[in-house]
CSV table of C-alpha atoms in Angstrom, one decimal:
chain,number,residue,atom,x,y,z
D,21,UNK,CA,-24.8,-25.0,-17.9
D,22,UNK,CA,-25.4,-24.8,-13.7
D,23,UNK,CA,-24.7,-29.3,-13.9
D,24,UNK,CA,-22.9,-30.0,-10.7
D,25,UNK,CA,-20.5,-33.0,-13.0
D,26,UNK,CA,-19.6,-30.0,-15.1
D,27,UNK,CA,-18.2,-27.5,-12.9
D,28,UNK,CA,-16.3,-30.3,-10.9
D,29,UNK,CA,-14.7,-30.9,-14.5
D,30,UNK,CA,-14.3,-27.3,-14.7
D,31,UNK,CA,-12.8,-26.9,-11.7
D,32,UNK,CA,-9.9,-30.5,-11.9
D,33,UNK,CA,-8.9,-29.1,-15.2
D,34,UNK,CA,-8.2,-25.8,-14.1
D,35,UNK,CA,-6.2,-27.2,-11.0
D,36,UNK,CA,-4.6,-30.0,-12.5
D,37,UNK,CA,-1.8,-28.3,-13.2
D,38,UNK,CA,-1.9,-24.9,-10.8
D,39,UNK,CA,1.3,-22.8,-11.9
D,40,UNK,CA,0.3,-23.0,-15.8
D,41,UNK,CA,-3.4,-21.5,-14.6
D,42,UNK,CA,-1.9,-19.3,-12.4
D,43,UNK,CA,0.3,-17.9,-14.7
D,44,UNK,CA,-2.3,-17.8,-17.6
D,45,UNK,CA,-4.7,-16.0,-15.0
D,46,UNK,CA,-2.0,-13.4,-14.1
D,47,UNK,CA,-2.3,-12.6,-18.2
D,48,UNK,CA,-5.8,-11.1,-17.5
D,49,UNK,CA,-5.6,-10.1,-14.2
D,50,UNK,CA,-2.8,-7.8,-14.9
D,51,UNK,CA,-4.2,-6.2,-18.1
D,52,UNK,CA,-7.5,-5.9,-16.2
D,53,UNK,CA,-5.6,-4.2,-13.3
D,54,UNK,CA,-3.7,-1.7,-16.1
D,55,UNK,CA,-6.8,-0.8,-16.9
D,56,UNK,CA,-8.5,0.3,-13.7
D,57,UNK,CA,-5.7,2.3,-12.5
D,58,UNK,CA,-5.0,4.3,-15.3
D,59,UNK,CA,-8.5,5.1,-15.8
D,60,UNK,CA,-8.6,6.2,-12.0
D,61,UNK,CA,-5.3,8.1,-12.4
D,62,UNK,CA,-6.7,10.1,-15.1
D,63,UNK,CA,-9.7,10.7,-13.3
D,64,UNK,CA,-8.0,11.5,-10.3
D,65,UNK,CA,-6.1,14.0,-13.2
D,66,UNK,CA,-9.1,15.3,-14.4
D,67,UNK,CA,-10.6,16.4,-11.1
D,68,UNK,CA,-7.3,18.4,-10.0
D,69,UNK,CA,-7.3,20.0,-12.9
D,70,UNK,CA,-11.1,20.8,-12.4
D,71,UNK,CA,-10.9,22.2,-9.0
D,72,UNK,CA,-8.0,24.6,-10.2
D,73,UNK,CA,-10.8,25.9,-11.9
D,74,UNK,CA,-12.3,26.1,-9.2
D,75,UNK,CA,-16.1,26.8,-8.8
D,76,UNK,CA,-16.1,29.6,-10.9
D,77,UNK,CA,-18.5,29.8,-13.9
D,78,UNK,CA,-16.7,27.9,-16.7
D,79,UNK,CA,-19.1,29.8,-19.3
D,80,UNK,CA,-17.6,33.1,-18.4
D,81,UNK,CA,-14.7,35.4,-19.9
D,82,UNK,CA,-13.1,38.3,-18.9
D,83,UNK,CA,-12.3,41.4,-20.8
D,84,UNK,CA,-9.9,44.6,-20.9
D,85,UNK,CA,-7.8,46.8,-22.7
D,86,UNK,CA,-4.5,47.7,-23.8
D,87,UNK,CA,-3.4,49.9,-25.8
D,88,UNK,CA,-4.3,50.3,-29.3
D,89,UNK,CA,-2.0,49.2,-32.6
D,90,UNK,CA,-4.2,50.8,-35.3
D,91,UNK,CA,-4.7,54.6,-35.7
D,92,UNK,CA,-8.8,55.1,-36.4
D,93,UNK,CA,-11.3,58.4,-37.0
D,94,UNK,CA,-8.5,61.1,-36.3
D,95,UNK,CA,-7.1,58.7,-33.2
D,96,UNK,CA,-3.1,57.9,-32.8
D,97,UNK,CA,-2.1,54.6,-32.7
D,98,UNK,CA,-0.5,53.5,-29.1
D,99,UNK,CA,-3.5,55.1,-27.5
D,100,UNK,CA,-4.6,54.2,-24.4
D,101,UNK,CA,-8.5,54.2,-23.2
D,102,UNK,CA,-10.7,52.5,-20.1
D,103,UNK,CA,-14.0,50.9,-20.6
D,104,UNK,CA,-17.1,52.9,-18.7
D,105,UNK,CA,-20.0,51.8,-16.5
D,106,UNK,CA,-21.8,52.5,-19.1
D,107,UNK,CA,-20.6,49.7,-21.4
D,108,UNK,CA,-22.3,47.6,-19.1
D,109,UNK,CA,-25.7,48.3,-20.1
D,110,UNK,CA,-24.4,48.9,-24.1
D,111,UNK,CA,-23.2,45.0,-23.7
D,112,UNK,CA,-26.7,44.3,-22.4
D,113,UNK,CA,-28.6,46.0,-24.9
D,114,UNK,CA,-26.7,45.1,-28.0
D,115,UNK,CA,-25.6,40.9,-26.8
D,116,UNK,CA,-28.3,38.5,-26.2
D,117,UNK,CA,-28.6,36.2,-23.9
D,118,UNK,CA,-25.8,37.2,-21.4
D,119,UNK,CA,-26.6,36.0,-17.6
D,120,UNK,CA,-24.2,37.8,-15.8
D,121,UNK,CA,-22.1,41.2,-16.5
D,122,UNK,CA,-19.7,42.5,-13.6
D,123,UNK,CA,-17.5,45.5,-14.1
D,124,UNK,CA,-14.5,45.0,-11.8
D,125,UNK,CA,-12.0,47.6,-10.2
D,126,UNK,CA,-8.3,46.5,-8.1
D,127,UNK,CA,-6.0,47.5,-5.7
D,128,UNK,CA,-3.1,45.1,-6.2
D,129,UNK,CA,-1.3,44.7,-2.8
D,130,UNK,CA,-0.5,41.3,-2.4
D,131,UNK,CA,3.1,40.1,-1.9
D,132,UNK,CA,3.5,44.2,-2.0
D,133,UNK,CA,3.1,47.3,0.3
D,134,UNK,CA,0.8,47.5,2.7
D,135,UNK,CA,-2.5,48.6,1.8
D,136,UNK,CA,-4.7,47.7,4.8
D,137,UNK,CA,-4.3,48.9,8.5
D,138,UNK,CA,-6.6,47.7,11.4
D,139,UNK,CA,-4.8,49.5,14.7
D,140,UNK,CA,-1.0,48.3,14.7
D,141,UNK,CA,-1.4,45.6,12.0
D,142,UNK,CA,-0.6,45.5,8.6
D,143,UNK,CA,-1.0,44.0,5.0
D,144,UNK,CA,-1.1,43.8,1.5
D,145,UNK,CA,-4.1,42.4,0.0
D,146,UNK,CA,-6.0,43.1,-3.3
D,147,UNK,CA,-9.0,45.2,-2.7
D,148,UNK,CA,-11.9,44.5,-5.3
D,149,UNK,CA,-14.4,46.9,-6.3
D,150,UNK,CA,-17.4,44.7,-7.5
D,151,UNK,CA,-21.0,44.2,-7.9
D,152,UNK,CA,-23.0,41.8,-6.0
D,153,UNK,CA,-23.2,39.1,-9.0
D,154,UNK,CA,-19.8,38.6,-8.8
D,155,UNK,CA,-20.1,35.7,-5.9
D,156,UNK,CA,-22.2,33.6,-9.0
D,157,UNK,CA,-18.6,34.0,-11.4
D,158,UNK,CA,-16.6,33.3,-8.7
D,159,UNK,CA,-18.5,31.8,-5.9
D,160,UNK,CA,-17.1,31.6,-2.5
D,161,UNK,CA,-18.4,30.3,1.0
D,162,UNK,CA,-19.7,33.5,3.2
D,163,UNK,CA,-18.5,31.8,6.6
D,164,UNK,CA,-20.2,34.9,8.6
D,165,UNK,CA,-22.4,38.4,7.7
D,166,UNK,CA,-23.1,38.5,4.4
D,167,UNK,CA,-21.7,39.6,0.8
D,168,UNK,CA,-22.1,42.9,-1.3
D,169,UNK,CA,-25.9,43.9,-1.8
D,170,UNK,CA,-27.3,46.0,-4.2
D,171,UNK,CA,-28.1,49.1,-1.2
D,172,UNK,CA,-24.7,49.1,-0.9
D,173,UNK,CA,-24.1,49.8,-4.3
D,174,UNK,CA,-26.8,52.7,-4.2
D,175,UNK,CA,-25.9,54.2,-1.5
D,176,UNK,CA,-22.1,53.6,-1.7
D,177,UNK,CA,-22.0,52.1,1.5
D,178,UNK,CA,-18.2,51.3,2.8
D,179,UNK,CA,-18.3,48.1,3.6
D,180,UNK,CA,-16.0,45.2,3.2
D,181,UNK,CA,-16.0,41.6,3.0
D,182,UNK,CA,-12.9,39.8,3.7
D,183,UNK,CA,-11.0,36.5,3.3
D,184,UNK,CA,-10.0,34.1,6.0
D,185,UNK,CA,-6.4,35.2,5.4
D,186,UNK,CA,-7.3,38.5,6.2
D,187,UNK,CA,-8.8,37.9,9.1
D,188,UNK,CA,-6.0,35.6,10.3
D,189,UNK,CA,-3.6,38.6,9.8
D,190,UNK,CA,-5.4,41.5,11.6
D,191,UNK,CA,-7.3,40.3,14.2
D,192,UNK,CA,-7.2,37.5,16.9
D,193,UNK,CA,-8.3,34.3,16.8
D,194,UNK,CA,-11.7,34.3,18.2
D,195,UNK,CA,-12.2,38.0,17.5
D,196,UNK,CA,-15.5,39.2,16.3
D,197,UNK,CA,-14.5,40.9,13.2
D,198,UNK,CA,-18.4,42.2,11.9
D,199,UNK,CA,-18.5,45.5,12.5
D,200,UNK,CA,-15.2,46.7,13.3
D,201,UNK,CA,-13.4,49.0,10.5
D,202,UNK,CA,-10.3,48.8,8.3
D,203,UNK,CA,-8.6,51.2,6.7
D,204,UNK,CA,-8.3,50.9,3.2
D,205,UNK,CA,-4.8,53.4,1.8
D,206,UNK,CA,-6.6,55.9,4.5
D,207,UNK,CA,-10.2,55.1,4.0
D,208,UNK,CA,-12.3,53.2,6.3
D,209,UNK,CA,-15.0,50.3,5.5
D,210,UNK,CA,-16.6,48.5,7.5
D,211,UNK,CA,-16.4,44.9,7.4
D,212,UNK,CA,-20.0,43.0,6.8
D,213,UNK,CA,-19.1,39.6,6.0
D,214,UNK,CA,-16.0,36.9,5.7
D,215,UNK,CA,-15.1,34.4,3.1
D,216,UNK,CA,-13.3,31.5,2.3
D,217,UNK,CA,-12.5,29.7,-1.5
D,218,UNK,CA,-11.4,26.2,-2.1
D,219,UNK,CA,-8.7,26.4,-4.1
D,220,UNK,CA,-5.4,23.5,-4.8
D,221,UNK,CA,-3.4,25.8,-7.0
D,222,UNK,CA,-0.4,27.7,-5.7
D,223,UNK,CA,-2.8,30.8,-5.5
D,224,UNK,CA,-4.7,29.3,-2.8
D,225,UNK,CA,-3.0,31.8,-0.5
D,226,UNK,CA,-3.7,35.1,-2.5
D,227,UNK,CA,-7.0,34.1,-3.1
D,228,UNK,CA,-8.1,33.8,0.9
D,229,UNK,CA,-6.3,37.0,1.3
D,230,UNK,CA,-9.1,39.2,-1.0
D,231,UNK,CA,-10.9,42.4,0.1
D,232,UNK,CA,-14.1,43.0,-1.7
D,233,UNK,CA,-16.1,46.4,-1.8
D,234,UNK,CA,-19.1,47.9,-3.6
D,235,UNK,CA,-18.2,49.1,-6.9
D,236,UNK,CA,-19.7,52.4,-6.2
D,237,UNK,CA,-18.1,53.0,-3.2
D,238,UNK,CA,-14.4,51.7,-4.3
D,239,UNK,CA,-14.7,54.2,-7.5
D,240,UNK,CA,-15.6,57.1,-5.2
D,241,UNK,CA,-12.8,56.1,-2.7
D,242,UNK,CA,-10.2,55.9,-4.6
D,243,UNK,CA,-10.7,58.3,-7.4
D,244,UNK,CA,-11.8,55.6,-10.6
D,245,UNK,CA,-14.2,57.7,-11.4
D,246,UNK,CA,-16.7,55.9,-14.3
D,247,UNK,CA,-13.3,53.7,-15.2
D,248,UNK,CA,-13.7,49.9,-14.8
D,249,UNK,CA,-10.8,48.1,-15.2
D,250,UNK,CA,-12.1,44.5,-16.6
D,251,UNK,CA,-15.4,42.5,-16.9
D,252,UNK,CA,-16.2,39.4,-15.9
D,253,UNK,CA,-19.6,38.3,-18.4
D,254,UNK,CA,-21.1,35.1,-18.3
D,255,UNK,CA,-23.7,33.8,-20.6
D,256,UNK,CA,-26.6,31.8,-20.0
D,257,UNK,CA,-26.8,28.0,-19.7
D,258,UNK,CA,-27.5,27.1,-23.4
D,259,UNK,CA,-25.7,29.9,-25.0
D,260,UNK,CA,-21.6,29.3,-25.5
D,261,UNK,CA,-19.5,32.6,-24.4
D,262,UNK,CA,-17.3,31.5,-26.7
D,263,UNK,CA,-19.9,32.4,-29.3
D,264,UNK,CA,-21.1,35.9,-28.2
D,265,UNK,CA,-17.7,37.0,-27.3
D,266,UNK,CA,-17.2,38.1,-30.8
D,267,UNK,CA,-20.2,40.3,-30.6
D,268,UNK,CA,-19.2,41.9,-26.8
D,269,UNK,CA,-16.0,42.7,-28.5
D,270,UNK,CA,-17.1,44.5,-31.4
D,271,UNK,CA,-19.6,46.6,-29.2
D,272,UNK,CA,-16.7,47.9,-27.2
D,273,UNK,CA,-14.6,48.7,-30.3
D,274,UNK,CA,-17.7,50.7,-31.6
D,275,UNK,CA,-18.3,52.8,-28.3
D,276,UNK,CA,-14.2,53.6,-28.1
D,277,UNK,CA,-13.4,53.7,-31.6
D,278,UNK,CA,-10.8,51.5,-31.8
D,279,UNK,CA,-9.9,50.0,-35.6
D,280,UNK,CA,-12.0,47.2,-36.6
D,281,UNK,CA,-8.8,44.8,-37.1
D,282,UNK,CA,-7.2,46.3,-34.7
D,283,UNK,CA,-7.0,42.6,-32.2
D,284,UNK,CA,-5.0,43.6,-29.3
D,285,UNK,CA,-6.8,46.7,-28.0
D,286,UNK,CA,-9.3,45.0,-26.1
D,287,UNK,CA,-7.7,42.1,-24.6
D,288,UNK,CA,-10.0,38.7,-23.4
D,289,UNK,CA,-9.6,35.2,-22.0
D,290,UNK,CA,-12.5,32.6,-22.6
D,291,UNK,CA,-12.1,30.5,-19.8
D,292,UNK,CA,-15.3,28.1,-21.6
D,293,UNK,CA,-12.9,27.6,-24.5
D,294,UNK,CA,-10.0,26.6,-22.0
D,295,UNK,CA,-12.3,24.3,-20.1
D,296,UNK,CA,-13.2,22.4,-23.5
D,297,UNK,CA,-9.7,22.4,-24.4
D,298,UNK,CA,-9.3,20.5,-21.4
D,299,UNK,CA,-12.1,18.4,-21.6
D,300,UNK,CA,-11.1,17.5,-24.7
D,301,UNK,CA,-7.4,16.4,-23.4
D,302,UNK,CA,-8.9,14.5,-20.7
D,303,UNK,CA,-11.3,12.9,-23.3
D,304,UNK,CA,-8.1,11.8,-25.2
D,305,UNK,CA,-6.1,10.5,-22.2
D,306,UNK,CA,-9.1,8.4,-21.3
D,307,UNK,CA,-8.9,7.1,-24.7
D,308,UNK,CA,-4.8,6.7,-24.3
D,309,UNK,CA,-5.7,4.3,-21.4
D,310,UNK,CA,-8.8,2.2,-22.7
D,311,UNK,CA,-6.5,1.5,-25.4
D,312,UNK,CA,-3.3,0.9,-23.9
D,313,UNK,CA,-5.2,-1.4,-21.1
D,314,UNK,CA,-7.3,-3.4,-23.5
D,315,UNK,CA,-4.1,-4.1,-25.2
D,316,UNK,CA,-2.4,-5.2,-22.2
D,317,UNK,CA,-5.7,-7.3,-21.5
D,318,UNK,CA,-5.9,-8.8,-25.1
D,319,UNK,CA,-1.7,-10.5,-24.4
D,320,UNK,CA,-3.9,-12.2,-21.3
D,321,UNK,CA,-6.6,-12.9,-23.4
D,322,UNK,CA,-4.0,-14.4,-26.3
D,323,UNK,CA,-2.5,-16.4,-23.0
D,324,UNK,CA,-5.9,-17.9,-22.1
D,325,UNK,CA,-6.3,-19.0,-25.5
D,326,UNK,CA,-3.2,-21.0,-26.0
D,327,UNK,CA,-3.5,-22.7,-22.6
D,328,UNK,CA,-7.0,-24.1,-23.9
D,329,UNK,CA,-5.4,-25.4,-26.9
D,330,UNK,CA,-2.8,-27.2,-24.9
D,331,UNK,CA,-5.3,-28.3,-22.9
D,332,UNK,CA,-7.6,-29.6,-25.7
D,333,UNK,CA,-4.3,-30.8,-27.3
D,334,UNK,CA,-3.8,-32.8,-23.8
D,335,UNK,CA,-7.6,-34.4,-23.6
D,336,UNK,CA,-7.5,-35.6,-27.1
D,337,UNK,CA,-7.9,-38.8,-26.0
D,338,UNK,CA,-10.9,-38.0,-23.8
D,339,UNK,CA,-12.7,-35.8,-26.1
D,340,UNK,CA,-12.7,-39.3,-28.3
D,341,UNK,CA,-14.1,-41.5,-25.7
D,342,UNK,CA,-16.8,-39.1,-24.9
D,343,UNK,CA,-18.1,-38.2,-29.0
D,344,UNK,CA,-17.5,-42.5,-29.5
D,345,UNK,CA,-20.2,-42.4,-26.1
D,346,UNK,CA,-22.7,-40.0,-27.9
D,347,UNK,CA,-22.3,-37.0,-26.8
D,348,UNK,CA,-22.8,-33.7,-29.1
D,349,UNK,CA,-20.4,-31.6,-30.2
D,350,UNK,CA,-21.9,-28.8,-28.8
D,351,UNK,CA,-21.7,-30.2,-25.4
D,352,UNK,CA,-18.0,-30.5,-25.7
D,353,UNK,CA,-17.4,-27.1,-27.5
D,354,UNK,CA,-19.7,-25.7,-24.2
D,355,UNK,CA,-17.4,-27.5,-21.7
D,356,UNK,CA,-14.4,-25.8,-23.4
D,357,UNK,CA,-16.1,-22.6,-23.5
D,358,UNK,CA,-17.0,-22.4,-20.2
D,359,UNK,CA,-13.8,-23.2,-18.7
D,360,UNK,CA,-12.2,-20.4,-20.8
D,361,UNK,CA,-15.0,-17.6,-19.5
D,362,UNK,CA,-14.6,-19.1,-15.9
D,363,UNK,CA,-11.0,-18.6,-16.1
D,364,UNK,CA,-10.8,-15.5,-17.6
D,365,UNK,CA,-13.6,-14.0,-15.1
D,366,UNK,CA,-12.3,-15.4,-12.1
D,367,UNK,CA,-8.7,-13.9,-13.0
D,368,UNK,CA,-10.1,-10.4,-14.3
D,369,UNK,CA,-12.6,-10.1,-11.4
D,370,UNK,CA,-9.0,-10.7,-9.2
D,371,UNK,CA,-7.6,-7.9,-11.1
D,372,UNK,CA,-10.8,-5.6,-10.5
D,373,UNK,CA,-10.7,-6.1,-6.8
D,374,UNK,CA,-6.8,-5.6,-6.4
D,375,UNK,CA,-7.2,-2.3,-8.4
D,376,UNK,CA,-10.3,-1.2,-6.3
D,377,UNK,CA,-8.0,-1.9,-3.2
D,378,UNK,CA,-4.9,0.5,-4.8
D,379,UNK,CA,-7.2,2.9,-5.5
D,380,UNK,CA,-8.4,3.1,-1.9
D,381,UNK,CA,-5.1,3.0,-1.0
D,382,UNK,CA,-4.3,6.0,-2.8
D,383,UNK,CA,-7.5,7.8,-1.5
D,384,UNK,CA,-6.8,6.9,2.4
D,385,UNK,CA,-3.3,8.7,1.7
D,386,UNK,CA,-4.8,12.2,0.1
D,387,UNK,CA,-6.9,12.0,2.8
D,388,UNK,CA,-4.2,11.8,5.4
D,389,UNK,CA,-1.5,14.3,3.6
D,390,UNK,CA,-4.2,16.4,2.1
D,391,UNK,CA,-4.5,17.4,-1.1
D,392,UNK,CA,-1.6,17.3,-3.9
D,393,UNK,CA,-2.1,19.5,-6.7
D,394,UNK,CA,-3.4,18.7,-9.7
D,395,UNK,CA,-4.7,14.9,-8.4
D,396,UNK,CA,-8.1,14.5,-6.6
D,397,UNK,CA,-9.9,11.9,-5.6
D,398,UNK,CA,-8.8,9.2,-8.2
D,399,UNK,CA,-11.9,6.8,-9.1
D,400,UNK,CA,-13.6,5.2,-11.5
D,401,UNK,CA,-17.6,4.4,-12.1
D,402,UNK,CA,-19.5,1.9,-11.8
D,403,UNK,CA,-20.0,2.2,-15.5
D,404,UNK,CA,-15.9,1.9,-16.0
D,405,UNK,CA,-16.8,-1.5,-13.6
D,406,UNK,CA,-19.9,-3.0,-15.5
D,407,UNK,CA,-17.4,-2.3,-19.0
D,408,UNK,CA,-14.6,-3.9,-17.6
D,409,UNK,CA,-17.3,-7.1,-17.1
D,410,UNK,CA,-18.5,-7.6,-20.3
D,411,UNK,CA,-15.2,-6.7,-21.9
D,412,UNK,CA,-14.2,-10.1,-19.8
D,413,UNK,CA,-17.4,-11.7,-20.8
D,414,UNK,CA,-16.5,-11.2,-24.4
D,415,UNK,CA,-12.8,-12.5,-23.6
D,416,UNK,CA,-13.5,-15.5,-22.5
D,417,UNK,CA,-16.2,-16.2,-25.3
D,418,UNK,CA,-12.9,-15.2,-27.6
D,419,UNK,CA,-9.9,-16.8,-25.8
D,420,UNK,CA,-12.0,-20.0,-25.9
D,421,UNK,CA,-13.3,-20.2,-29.3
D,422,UNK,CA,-10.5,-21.7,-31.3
D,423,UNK,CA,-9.9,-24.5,-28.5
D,424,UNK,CA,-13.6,-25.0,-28.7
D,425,UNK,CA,-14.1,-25.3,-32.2
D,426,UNK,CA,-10.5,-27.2,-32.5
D,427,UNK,CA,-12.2,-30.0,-29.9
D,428,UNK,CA,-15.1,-31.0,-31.8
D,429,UNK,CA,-13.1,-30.9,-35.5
D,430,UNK,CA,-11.3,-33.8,-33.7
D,431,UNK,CA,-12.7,-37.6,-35.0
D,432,UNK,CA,-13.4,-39.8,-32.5
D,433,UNK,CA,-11.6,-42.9,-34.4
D,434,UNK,CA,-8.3,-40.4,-35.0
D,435,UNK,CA,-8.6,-39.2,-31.1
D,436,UNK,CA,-8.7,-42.9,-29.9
D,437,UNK,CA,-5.5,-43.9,-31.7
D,438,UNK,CA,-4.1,-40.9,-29.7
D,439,UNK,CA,-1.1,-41.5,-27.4
């Protein structure tokens, strides 16, 4: 196979007539190529579409309630009702394996009237009543103090941690902002920590500009009272929220009476089912472009194989002289098969590195602009790489089998009479 005659033979075949190999090359190259990109392009996809999830727990849901649309036990229909602190610990005792349960109170303020004053500046920002295990649901970087701890909650400490748009707002630049106050609609807190979240979706903006407080504190503050407006649970690695939300749900009807088939009272959003949703889409678009790039490679592949049979068509003659000289068919059908895999490689390992080099292309200028929404990082594996390999391994073998086995059907008496 490695014998120095046969790859010069290889290689004055191939050139012996350059366009028709170039062209016959560009076949593979260019379905090889196809097949790259769009595989990058929907990983690049896939990734955008992951960090608009951001880094939050994707085994988590989030729970309220609305009003009710079924009259039960004596109860109007249309009522209204709040879940308690105290449904924290009923989910806990009546719900297995449940990592994480936050109860979580709001302010709303953003885009809206001011709701924060530190000295003669001003904003709107949503102020969060939470407990401590809500940085694990929807983590964020603490760029200086620290977060909500559980003392805080005890003792309903005022104390604040806020986001880098916050802090951009009401102070300087380089001001120190731990342990100077804001005024929360009259109240002051004392700010502990700052944050920042990575975030690509138009909310990036709201999200930096977050106030969080103990949940304790925030209830007394502002009047809540034992009312919690939402919950953020999370379930334990292993154990599918989309499973136990069924059982949270009915727990809470039970403690508030609400009707049994009454669906719209308590209101939820199973962000686990909407990441396999999406899993699921990007497991189909990868599909979409295996297939449609294979395809484009097997036209290449279908150009390879014609050429050989030209070109076996054209060394009739020769492939006479040499069986009427002794040598064995499977030599011959070898020689042919190698110059099929050789060509096919050499134009799909072309299309490989031209691909690698758009993809870096494409990279260099996300870098440079930033992020775009929705498109991170294109790439593919080295996996993707090593499959593209064989798949031109197993091209070559294919594109160069007919010609092969058409060369040594031909008799060496018939091939001499050849013109």
């Amino acid at each position: 196979m490695f014998n120095k005659d046969r790859w010069r033979e290889i290689l004055e075949v191939l050139t012996s007539n350059v366009w028709r190999t170039l062209f016959t090359a560009f076949g593979v190259c260019w379905g090889i190529f196809i097949l790259i990109v769009l595989l990058a392009a929907g990983k690049g996809l896939e990734n955008g579409i992951r960090a608009d999830f951001g880094d939050i727990a994707t085994n988590t849901m989030f729970m309220w309630t609305r009003s009710t649309t079924k009259a039960y036990e004596g109860l109007p229909k249309g009522r209204s009702f709040e879940f308690k602190i105290s449904d924290v610990q009923a989910i806990r005792d009546n719900v297995p394996n449940l990592r994480f349960i936050s109860p979580r109170n709001r302010l709303s303020g953003f885009r809206g009237g001011s709701n924060v004053v530190r000295g003669i500046r001003t904003g709107a920002y949503n102020i969060y009543g939470d407990y401590p295990e809500i940085i694990n649901q929807d983590p964020m970087s603490v760029t200086s103090g620290r977060f909500i701890n559980y003392n805080d909650i005890l003792e309903k400490r005022k104390v604040a941690v806020i986001g880098k748009g916050v802090k951009s707002d009401l102070y300087e630049k380089d001001e120190d902002v731990l342990g100077t106050y804001i005024k929360i609609q009259g109240v002051n807190f004392m700010v502990v920590g700052t944050y920042k979240k990575n975030s690509n979706d138009g909310d990036g903006e709201e999200e930096q500009k977050e106030v969080y407080v103990p949940f304790t504190s925030f209830s007394q503050a502002f009047n809540r009272g034992e009312d919690v407006g939402w919950m953020a649970i999370t379930a334990h690695d292993g154990s599918s929220i989309s499973v136990l939300k069924e059982k949270i749900i009915e727990v809470m009807r039970q403690r508030h009476k609400v009707h049994p088939e009454d669906n719209r009272a308590i209101g939820h959003f199973d962000l686990y089912e909407q990441f396999n949703r999406v899993e699921s889409l990007f497991g189909a678009l990868k599909g979409v472009a295996y297939i449609v790039g294979i395809m484009v490679l097997l036209s290449g592949i279908i150009g390879v194989s014609n050429i050989m049979l030209i070109v076996v068509k054209e060394r009739t003659k020769e492939i006479g002289i040499r069986r009427a000289l002794g040598e064995q068919p499977w030599s011959i059908k070898l020689q042919i098969l190698m110059e099929s895999i050789f060509l096919t490689i050499v134009s799909g390992m072309t299309g490989i590195i031209f691909g690698s080099l758009v993809i870096y292309g494409i990279n260099s200028l996300l870098d440079s602009v930033g992020p775009v929404d929705m498109f991170i990082n294109p790439s593919v594996s080295v996996g993707v790489v090593t499959g593209a390999l064989l798949i031109l391994m197993f091209s070559g073998l294919l594109a160069g089998f007919i010609p092969a086995n058409s060369a040594i059907r031909v008799r060496p008496i018939e091939a001499l009479r050849t013109e």
